[in-house]
XYZ file of C-alpha atoms in Angstrom:
616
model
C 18.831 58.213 -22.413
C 18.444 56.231 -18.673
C 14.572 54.412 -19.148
C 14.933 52.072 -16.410
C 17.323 52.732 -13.335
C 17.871 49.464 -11.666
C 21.024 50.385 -9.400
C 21.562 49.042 -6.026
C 19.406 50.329 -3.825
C 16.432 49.256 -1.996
C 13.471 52.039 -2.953
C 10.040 51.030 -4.260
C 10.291 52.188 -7.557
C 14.266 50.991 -7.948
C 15.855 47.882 -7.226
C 19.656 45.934 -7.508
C 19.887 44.563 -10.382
C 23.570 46.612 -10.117
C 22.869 48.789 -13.406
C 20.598 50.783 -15.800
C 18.846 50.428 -19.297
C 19.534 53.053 -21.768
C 17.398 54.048 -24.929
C 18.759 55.828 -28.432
C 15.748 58.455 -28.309
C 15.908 59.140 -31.639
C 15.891 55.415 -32.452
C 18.707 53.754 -35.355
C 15.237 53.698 -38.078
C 15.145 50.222 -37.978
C 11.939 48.207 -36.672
C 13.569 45.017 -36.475
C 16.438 46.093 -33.996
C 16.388 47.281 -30.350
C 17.376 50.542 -29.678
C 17.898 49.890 -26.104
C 20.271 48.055 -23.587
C 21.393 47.047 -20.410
C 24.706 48.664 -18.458
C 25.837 46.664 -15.893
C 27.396 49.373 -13.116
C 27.305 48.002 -9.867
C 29.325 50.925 -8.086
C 29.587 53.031 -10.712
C 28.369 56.046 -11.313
C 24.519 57.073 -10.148
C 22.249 58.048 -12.899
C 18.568 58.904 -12.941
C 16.282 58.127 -15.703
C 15.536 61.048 -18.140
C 19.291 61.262 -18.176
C 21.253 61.519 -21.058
C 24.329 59.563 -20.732
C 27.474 57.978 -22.324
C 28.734 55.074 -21.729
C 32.250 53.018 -22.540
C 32.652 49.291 -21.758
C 32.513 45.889 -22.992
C 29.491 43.530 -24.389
C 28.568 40.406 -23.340
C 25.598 38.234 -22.742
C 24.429 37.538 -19.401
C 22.233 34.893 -19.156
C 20.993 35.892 -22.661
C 20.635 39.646 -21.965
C 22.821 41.720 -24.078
C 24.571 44.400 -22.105
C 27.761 46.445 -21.770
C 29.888 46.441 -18.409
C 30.556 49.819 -17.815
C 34.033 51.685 -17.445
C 33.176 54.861 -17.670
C 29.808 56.637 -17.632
C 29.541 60.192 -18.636
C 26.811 62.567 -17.505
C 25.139 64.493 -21.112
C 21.462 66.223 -20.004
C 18.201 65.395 -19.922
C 15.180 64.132 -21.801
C 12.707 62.030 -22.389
C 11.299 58.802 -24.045
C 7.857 57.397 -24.933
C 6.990 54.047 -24.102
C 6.178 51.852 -27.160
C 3.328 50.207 -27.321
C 3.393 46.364 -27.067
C 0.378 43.759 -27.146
C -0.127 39.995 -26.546
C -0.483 37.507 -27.744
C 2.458 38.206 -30.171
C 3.125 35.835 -33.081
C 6.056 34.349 -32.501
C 8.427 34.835 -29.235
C 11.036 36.019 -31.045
C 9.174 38.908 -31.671
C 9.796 40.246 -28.368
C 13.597 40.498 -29.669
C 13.328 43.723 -31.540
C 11.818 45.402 -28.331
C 14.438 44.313 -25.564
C 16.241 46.861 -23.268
C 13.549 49.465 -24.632
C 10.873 51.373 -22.378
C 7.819 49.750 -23.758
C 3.888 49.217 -22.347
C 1.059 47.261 -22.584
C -1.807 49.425 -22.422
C -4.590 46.245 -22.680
C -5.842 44.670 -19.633
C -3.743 41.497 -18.958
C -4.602 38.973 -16.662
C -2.323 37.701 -13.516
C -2.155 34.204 -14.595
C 0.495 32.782 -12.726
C 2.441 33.621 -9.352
C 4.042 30.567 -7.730
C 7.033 33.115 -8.049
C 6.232 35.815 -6.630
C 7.270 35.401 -3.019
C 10.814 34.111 -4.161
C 11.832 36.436 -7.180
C 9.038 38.898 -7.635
C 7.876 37.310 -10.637
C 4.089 37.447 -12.198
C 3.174 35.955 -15.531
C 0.681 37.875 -17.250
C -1.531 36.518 -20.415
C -4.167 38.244 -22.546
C -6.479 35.619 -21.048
C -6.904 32.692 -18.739
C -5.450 29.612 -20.571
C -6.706 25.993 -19.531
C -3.786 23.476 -19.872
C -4.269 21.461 -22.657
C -5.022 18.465 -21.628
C -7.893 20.034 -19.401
C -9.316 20.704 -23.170
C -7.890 18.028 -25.416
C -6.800 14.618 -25.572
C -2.641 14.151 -24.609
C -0.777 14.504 -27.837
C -3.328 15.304 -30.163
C -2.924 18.144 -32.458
C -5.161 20.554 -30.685
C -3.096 19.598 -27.281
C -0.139 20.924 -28.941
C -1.713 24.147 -30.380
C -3.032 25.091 -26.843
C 0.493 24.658 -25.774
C 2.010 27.370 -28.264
C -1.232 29.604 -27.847
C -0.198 30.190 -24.512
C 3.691 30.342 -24.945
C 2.976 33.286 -27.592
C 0.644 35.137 -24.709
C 3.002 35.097 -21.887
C 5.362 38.049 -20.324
C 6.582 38.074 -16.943
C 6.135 41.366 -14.397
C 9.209 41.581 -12.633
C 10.246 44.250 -10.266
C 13.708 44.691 -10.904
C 15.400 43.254 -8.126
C 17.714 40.046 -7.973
C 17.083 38.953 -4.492
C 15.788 36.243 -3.401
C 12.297 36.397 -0.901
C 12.711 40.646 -1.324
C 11.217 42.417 1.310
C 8.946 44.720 1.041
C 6.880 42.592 -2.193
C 5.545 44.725 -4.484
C 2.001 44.494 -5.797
C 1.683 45.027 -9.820
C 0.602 48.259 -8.818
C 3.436 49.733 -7.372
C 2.561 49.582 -3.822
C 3.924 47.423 -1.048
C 1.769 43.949 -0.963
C -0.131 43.405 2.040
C -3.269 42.011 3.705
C -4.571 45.440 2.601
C -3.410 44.974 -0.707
C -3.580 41.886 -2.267
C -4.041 40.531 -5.939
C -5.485 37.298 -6.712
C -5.502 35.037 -9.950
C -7.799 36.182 -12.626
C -7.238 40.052 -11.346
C -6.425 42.331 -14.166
C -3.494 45.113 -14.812
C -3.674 47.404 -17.870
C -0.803 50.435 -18.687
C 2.150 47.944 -17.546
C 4.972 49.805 -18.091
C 8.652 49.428 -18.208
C 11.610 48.028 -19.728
C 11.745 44.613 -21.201
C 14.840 42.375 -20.618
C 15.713 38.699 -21.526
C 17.258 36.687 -18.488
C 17.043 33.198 -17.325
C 14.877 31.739 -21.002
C 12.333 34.418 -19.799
C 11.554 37.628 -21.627
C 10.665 39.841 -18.360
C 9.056 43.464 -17.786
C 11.199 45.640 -15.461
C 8.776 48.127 -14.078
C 9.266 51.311 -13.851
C 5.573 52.441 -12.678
C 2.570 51.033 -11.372
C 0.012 49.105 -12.824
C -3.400 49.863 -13.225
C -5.004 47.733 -10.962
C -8.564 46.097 -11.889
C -9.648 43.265 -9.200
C -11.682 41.031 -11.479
C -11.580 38.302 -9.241
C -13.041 38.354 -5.534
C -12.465 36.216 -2.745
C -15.804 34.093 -2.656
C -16.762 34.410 1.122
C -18.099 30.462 0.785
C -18.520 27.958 -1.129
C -21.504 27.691 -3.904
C -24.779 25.995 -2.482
C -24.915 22.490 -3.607
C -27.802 21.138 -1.992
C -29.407 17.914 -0.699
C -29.398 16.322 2.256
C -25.726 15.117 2.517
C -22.443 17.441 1.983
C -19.131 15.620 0.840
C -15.620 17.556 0.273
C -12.572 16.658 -0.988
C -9.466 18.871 0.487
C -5.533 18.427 -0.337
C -3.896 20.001 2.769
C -0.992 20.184 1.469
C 1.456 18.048 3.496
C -0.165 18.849 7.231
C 1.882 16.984 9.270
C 1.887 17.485 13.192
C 5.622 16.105 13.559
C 7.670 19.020 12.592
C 10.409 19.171 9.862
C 13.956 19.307 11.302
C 15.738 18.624 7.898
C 17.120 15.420 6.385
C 19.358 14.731 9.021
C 15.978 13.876 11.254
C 14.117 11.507 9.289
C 11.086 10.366 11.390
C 8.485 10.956 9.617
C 6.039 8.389 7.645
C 4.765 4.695 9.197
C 8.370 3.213 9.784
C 9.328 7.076 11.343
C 12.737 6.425 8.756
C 11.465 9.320 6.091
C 11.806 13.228 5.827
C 8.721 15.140 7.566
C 7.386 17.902 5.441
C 4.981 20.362 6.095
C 5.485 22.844 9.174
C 9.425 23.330 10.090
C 8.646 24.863 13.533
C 5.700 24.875 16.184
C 4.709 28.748 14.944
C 4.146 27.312 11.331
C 2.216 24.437 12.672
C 0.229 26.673 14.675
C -0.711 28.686 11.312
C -1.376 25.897 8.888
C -3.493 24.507 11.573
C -5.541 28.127 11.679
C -6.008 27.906 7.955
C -6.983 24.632 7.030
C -9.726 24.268 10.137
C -11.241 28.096 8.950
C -11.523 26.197 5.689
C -12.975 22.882 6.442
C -14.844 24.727 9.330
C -16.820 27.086 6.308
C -17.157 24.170 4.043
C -18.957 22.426 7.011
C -19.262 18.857 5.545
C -20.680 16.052 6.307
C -18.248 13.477 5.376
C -14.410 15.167 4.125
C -11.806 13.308 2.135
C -8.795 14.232 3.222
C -5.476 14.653 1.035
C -1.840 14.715 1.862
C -1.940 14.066 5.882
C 0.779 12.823 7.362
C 0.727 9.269 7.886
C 2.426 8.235 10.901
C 1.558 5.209 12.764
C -1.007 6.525 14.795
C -3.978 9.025 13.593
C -2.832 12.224 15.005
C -2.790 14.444 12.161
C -6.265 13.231 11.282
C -6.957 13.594 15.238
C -4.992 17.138 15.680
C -7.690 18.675 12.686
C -11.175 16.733 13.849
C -9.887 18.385 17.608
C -9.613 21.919 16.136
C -13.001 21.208 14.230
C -14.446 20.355 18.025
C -13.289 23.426 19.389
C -15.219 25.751 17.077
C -18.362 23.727 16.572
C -18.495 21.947 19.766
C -17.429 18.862 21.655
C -18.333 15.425 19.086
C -19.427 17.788 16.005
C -16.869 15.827 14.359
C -15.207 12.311 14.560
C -12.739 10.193 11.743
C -12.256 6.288 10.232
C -9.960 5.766 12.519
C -7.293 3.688 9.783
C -3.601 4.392 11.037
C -0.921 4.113 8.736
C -2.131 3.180 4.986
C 0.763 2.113 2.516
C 4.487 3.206 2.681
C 4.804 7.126 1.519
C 4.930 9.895 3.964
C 1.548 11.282 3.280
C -1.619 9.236 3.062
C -5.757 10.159 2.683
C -7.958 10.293 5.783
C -11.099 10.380 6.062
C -13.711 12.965 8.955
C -17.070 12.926 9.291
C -20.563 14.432 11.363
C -21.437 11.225 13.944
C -25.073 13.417 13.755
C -25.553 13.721 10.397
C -24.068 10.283 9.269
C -22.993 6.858 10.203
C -20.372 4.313 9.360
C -21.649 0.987 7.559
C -19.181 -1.499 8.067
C -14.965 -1.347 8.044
C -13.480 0.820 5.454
C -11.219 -0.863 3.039
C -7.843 -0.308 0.927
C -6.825 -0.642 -2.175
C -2.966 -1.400 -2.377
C -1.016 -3.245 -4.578
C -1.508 -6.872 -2.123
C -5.162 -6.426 -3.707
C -4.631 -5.294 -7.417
C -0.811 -5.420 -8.448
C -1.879 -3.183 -10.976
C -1.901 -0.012 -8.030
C 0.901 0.646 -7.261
C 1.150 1.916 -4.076
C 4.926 2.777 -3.654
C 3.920 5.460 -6.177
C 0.168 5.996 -5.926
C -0.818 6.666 -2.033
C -3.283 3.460 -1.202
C -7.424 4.149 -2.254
C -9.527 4.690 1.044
C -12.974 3.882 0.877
C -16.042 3.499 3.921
C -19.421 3.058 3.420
C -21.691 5.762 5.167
C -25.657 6.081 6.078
C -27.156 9.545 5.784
C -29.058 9.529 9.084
C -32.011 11.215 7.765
C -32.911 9.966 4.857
C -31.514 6.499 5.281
C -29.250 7.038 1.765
C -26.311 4.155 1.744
C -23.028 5.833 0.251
C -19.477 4.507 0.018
C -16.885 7.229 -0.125
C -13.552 6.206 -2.177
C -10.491 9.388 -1.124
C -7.596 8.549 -3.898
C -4.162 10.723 -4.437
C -2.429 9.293 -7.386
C 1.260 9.564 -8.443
C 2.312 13.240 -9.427
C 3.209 14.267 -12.520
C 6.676 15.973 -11.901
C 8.194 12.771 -9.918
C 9.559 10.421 -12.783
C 8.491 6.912 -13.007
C 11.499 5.731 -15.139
C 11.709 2.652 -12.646
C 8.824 0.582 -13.954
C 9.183 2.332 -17.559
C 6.610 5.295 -17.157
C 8.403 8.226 -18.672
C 7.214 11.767 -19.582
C 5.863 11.308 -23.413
C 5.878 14.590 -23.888
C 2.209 14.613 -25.060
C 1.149 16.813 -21.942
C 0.404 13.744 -19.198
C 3.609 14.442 -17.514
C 5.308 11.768 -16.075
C 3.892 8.304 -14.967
C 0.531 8.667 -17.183
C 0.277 4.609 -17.270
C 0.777 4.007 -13.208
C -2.034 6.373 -12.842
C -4.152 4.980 -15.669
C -3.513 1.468 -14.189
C -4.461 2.606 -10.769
C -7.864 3.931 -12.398
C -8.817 0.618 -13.725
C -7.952 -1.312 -10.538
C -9.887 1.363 -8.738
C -12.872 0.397 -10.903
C -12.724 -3.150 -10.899
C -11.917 -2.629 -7.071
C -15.458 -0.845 -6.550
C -17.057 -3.058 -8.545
C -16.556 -5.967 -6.040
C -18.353 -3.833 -2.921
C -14.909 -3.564 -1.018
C -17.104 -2.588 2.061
C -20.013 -5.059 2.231
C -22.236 -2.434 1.374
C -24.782 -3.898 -0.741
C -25.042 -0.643 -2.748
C -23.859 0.136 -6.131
C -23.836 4.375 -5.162
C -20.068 4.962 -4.820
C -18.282 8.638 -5.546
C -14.457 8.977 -6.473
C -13.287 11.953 -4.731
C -9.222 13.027 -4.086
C -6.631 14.424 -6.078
C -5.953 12.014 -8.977
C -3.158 14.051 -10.746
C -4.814 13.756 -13.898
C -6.532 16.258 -15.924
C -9.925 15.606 -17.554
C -9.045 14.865 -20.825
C -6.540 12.251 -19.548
C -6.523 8.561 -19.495
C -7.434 7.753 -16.213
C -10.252 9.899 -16.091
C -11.073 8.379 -19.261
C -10.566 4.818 -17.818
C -13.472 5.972 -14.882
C -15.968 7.664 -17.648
C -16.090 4.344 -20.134
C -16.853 2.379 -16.689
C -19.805 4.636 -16.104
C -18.906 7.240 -13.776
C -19.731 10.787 -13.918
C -17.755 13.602 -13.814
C -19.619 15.650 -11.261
C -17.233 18.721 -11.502
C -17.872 18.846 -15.369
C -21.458 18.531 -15.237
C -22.551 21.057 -12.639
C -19.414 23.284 -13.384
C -18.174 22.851 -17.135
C -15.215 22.888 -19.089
C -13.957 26.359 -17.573
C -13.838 24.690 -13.591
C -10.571 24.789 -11.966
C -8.636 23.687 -8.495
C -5.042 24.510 -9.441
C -2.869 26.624 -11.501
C 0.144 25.452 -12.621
C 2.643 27.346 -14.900
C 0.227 29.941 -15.699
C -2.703 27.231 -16.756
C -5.556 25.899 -14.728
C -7.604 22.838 -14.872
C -8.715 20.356 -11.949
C -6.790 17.770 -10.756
C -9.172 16.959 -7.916
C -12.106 15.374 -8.730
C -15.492 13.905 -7.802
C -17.257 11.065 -9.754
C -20.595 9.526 -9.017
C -20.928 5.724 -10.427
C -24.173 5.279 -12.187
C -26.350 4.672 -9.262
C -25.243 7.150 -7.393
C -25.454 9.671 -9.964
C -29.071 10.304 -9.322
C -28.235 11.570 -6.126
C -26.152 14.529 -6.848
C -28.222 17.570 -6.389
C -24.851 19.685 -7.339
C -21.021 20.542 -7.138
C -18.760 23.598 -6.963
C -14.561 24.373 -6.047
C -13.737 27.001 -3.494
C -11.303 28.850 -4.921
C -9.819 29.706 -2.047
C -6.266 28.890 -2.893
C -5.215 28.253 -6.725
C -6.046 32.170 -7.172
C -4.348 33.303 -4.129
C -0.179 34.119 -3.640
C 1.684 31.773 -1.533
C 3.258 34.545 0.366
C -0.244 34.853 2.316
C 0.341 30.757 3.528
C 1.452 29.438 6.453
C 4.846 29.095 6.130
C 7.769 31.343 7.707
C 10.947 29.692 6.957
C 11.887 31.565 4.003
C 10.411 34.750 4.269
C 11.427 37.941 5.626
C 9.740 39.162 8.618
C 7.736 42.048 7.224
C 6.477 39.066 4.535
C 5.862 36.822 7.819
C 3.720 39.170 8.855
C 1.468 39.070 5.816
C -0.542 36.071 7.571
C -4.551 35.978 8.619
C -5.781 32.452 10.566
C -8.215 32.280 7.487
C -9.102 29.747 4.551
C -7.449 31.830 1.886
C -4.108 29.894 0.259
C -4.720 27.088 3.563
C -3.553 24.635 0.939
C -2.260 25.295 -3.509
C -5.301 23.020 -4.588
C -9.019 24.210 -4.262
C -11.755 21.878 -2.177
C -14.034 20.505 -4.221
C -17.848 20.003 -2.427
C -20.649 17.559 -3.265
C -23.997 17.636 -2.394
C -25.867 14.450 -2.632
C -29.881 14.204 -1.596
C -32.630 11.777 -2.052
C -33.075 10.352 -5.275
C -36.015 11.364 -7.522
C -37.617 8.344 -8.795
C -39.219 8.338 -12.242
C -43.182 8.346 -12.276
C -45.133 6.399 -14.366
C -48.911 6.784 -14.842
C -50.242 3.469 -15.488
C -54.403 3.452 -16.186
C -56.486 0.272 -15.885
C -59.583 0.241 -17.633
C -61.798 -2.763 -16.797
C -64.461 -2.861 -19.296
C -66.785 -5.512 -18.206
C -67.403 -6.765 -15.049
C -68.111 -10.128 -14.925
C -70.233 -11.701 -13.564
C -73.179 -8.856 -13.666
C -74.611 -9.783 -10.624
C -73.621 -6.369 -8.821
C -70.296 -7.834 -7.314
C -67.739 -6.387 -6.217
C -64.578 -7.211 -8.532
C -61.045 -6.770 -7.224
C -58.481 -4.928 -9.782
C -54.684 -4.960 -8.719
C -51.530 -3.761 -10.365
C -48.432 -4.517 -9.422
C -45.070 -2.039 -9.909
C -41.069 -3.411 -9.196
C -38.159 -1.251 -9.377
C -35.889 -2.026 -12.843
C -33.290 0.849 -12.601
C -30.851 -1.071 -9.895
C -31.339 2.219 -8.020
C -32.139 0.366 -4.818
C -35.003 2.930 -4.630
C -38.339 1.654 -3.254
C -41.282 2.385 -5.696
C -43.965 4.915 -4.370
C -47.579 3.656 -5.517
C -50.203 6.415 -5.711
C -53.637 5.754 -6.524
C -54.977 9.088 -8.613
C -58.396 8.047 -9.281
C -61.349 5.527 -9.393
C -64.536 6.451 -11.361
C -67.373 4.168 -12.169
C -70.399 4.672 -15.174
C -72.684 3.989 -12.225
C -73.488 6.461 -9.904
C -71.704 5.327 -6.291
C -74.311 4.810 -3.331
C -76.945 4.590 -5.934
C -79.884 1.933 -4.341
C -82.352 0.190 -6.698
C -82.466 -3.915 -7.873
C -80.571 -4.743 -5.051
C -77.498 -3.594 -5.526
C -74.121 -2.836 -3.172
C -74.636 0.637 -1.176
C -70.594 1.732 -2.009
C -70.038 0.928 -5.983
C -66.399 1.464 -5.178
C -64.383 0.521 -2.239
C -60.594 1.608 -1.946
């Protein structure tokens, strides 16, 4: 019997993968054997599913799906079939095996864990959970590490919706409807009742709907970010390649500080135009004070950095915002940057770099150069220096200085990026900036997860993991492969960790599809049009904000008790105390004086003496 028809046409609940699945309905008794499979028919005859049908051809395996090329398909009836109930996690992948080409559901609620694919093939993974990537738990290769790793390979299937080409138009949303700004799904959303056929193709066993999902959104957009506090707002913001010199291809290199690389980022003035929406609605609602800025084009001027603080002017007013004005920093394409309020705070000083002409240890023709400028909080009079890093990625190799992919879940180049961390360190340690103050905070996208050595590296120098105190274990900024964890980061150094009144992530992006970004190039134009000039998916990592406020100094109560006065001729006696600040906090101590009683009644006249016993 027909369970899935998947011939060439271009309805909702159809698609072109050129053929049909077909189903023994009685079943061959035998658990550990499919009773279904896949004809390939493209032209043949039409068939509908509840169909009875016979088929004559050959079998082969495409891409690892069994199926049989049809020559001749003959017409038998009608029936049906019942779904058979599946559920993750299974206990080996394999298991899936016994299953494939059959009409099968999951009836459990299954979370959308992972759609970088869904704009290009259709594709959602969907888990019985949320997984963390490993190393966002557990040290690289240990041996919990590699049992996260199979946990979350045994609670994986793939939605699919049973079409082959590429950027299909109209999407479909798990639930069977067209996907639009009407009808999105975001990360952490669940779908129970999935139903359809399951296929192998491609290393990937896949679900080939057939209906619509129940839909439950279990995730909602968060309007702003969480309230962190104090006096003083700092954000840290990947914007993901915004360069204002458009992409014309590789035969047009002229992008980065010699103008002699590939431009990335917008490939026309439209897609400018639209990145440029999202990513001021976003910095715009985070309203900070000071902004690290990741992934900005770095030409030899500050224009990107220019173009954004502009846009900023425009919707909070002429000078809200200004920026360290650096130019170009190191020799990539992309760079960090720095913005600021002029009214809220100040610039101490020059900023400084960290390249590899300071510590040959940072590399900077892999890791983008360290940023740092001290600031005053105009208020309160805090000192703060600012440090915006983006380390070397984990998917570009660094097999040229010997920094392969271990396989212990670092990725590639662990070691430039845990060499970078302690050059950072010993870097900060020096006061780069002239500051005179030990409060310095780490912020940017260090490729590294938290279990990782170079976050280790910062934690044994004494730096805090702000996201992991005020957020926990569970916090996020990106999903990758189905798995989230933070890559972007904000740590406080010991001084400065007494002025953190708190920390969040927007999600705003890891959680959302990229069909809802910016770009247009390889869309359709019914998917163009699924665009709004807002912060949702401006950028694939989440902003992480810091709130930082006065420090609270510790009190002490100190009594003095003078028990003789001497000599007892009814004079007055002078009793000091003295306090000096011994936490290097740099913060002033505050003297309070509680009380002063005497065992002699003040004002009291008689054998001559004083009129005031005590005299503050």
């Amino acid at each position: 019997m027909v369970v899935g028809d998947f011939q060439n046409n271009a309805s909702l609940d159809n698609g072109n993968l050129n053929g049909f699945h077909v189903q023994d309905s009685s079943g061959d008794g035998d658990s550990t054997t499919s009773d279904g499979v896949f004809i390939y028919a493209p032209g043949g005859e039409d068939v509908a599913v509840g169909e009875h049908v016979r088929v004559r051809g050959a079998v082969s395996e495409f891409n690892g799906m069994t199926e049989i090329t049809a020559s001749q398909i003959w017409h038998c009836g009608s029936g049906t079939v019942a779904p058979t109930a599946l559920a993750l996690p299974v206990g080996s992948v394999g298991d899936f095996e016994a299953y494939e080409g059959m009409l099968v559901s999951f009836p459990q609620p299954l979370v959308i864990s992972e759609y970088f694919n869904f704009d290009r093939y259709g594709e959602i993974v969907l888990t019985s959970q949320r997984h963390l990537t490993p190393t966002a738990q557990f040290e690289p290769g240990s041996a919990e590490a590699a049992f996260a790793a199979q946990q979350f390979l045994l609670d994986r299937i793939t939605l699919d919706d049973g079409r082959s080409a590429q950027n299909p138009d109209p999407a479909i949303h798990p639930n069977g409807s067209v996907f639009d700004l009407n009808n999105l799904f975001r990360g952490g959303d669940l779908v129970a009742n999935v139903t359809g056929v399951l296929d192998y193709s491609f290393n990937l066993y896949r679900i080939q709907t057939t209906q619509g999902a129940d839909y439950i959104p279990a995730n909602p957009r968060p309007t702003q970010p969480d309230e962190v506090g104090g006096f003083t707002k700092v954000a840290s913001f990947n914007v993901l390649n915004y360069f204002t010199t458009i992409d014309r291809g590789p035969a047009f290199w002229i992008c980065g500080p010699n103008q002699d690389q590939e431009c990335r980022g917008a490939d026309t003035y439209d897609e400018l135009a639209r990145q440029r929406a999202k990513i001021v609605a976003a910095l715009s609602t985070i309203n900070a004070d000071v902004v690290g800025l990741i992934e900005i084009e770095n030409n030899p001027g500050d224009g990107p950095t220019a173009d954004l603080v502009s846009g900023l002017n425009d919707f909070f007013g002429m000078g809200t915002y200004d920026y360290i004005a650096t130019g170009a920093i190191g020799t990539d394409a992309i760079r960090t940057a720095l913005i600021y309020k002029p009214g809220e705070v100040t610039p101490l000083g020059s900023y400084a770099i960290l390249d590899t002409s300071v510590d040959p240890r940072f590399l900077d023709d892999k890791n983008r150069p360290v940023l740092a400028q001290t600031f005053v909080d105009n208020l309160t009079g805090e000192i703060f220096t600012v440090a915006v890093n983006h380390l070397k990625s984990k998917g570009s190799d660094c097999n040229d200085v010997g920094d392969p992919d271990l396989g212990d879940g670092a990725g590639n180049c662990n070691v430039t990026r845990t060499l970078a961390a302690q050059a950072l360190v010993d870097w900060l340690a020096t006061d780069p900036t002239t500051s005179g103050d030990t409060d310095f905070l780490i912020i940017g996208d260090l490729n590294s997860y938290d279990k990782e050595d170079p976050i280790d590296i910062l934690l044994a120098a004494g730096y805090t993991d702000l996201v992991a105190q005020f957020l926990g274990e569970e916090a996020y900024s990106y999903v990758f492969d189905g798995q989230t964890g933070y890559l972007d980061h904000a740590l406080a150094s010991a001084g400065m960790t007494g002025h953190i009144s708190g920390a969040s992530i927007w999600h705003i992006n890891a959680d959302e599809p990229d069909l809802i970004d910016y770009e247009m190039t390889f869309k359709q134009d019914a998917q163009d049009a699924i665009f709004a000039p807002d912060a949702y998916r401006s950028s694939d990592h989440d902003p992480v904000v810091i709130g930082i406020c006065e420090a609270t100094p510790p009190e002490l109560l100190i009594e003095l008790n003078q028990t003789m006065l001497w000599p007892p001729r009814h004079q007055y006696v002078t009793i000091q105390a003295a306090l000096t600040a011994s936490d290097n906090s740099g913060v002033a101590p505050t003297i309070t004086l509680i009380s002063v009683t005497s065992n002699e009644a003040d004002e009291g006249l008689g054998d001559g003496d004083m009129p005031n016993d005590i005299v503050i």
